[in-house]
XYZ file of C-alpha atoms in Angstrom:
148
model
C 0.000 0.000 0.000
C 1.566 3.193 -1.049
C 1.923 5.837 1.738
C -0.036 9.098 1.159
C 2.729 12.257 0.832
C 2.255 14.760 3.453
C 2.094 17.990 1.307
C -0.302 16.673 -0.904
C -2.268 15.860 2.571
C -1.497 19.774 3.357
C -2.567 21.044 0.202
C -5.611 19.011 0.175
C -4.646 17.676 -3.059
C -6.141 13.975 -2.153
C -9.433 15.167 -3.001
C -10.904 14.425 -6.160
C -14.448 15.681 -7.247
C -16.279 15.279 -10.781
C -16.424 18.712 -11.333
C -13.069 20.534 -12.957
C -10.736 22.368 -11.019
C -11.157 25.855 -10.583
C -8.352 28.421 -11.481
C -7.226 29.767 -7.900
C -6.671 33.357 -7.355
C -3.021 34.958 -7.078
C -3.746 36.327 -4.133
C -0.929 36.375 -1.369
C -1.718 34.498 2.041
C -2.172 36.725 4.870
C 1.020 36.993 6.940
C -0.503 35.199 10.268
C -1.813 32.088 7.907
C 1.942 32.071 6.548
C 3.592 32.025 10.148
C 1.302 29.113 10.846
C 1.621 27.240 8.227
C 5.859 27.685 8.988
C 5.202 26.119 12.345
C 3.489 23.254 11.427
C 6.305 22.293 8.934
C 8.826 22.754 11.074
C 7.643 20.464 13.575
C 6.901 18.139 10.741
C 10.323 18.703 9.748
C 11.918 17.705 13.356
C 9.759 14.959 13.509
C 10.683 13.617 9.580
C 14.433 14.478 10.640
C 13.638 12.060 14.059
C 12.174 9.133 11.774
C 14.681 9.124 9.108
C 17.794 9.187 11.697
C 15.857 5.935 13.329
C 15.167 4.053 10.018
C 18.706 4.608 8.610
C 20.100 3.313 12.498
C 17.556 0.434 12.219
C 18.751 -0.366 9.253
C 22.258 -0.143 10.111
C 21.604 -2.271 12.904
C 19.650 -5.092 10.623
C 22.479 -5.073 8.446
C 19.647 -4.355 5.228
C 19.270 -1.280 3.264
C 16.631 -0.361 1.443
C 17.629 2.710 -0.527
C 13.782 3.082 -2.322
C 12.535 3.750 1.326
C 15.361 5.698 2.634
C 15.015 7.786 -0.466
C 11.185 8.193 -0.393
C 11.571 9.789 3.141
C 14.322 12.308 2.153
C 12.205 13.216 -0.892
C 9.107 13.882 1.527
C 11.822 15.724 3.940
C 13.446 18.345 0.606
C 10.034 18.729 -0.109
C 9.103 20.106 3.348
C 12.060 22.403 3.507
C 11.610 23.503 0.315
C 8.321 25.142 1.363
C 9.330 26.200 4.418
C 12.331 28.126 2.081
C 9.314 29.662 -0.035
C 7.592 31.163 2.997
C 10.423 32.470 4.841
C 10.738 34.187 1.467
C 7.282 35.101 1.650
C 7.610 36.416 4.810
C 10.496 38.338 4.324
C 9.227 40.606 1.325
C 7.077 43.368 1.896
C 3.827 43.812 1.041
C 2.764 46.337 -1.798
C 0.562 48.854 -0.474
C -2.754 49.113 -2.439
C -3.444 52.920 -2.806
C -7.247 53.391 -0.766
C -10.038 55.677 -1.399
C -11.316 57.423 1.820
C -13.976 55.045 1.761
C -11.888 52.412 2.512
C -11.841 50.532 -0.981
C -8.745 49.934 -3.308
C -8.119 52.276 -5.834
C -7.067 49.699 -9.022
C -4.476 51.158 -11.194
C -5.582 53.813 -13.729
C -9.011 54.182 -12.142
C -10.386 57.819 -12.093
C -13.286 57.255 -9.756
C -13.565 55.315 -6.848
C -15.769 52.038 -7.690
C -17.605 51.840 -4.384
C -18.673 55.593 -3.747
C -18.154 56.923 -7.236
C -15.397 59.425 -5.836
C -13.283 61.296 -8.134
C -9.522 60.000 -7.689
C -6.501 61.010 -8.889
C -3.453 62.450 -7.860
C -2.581 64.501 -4.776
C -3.709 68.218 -5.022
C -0.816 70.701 -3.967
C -2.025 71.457 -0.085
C -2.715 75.745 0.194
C -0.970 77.802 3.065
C -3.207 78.135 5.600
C -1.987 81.890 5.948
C -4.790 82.270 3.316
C -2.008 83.961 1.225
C -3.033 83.839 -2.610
C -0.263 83.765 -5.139
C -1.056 85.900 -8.227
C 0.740 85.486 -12.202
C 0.492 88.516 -13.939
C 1.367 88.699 -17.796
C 4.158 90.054 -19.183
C 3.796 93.287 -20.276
C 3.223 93.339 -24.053
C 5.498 94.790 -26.752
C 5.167 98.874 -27.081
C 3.617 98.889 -23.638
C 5.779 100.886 -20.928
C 5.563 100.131 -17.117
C 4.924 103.345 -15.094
């Protein structure tokens, strides 16, 4: 009988409906769901380190090697720290910040108007002096014209 992998157990890949997959969204795990995800691998990790250190000294001690089985369980054991690598990499880059309208929603790229509350967006206006000084252009004086 052929023993199950564990990140296909993880995953939830060992379910199998009628229906087609679904395409899954790109959409980054949340930090917390990331940190404990981490700690369950790495006690799985410890605990695949403990049971291949005992198989390989049982096997020692039998005087048989089986290099299918020992290989099988290192496979399983790359595989875990292989994901473990991909969320400490996770982890470690920031997030991008998503631009937000004062109502709260995201602003998507290139939108003018807020989606949710129909808001004009856009970029930041120039903040005014709060002296309530006004700043005035006049022309330049025009040819033939003399200033007094």
């Amino acid at each position: 009988m052929a023993r199950p992998r564990i990140l296909s157990r993880l995953r939830g890949a060992g379910t199998e409906s009628a229906e087609a997959p679904r395409p899954v969204g790109l959409r980054r795990p949340s930090p917390s769901a990331l940190r404990r995800e981490r700690k369950l691998l790495a006690k799985l990790r410890e605990q695949r380190l403990r049971d291949l250190g005992g198989l390989l000294l049982e096997m020692y001690r039998r005087g048989t090697f089986r290099e299918e089985l020992l290989s099988e369980q290192c496979a399983d054991l790359v595989a875990v720290e292989t994901r473990l690598g991909e969320i400490d990499t996770m982890l470690s880059t920031p997030r991008r910040h998503v631009p937000r309208c004062s109502c709260g929603a995201p602003i998507p790229a290139g939108a003018r108007f807020c989606a949710i509350c129909g808001k004009p967006v856009g970029a930041p206006r120039p903040a005014q002096s709060s002296a309530g000084e006004e700043t005035v252009v006049e022309p330049p004086p025009r040819a033939g014209e003399t200033e007094a």
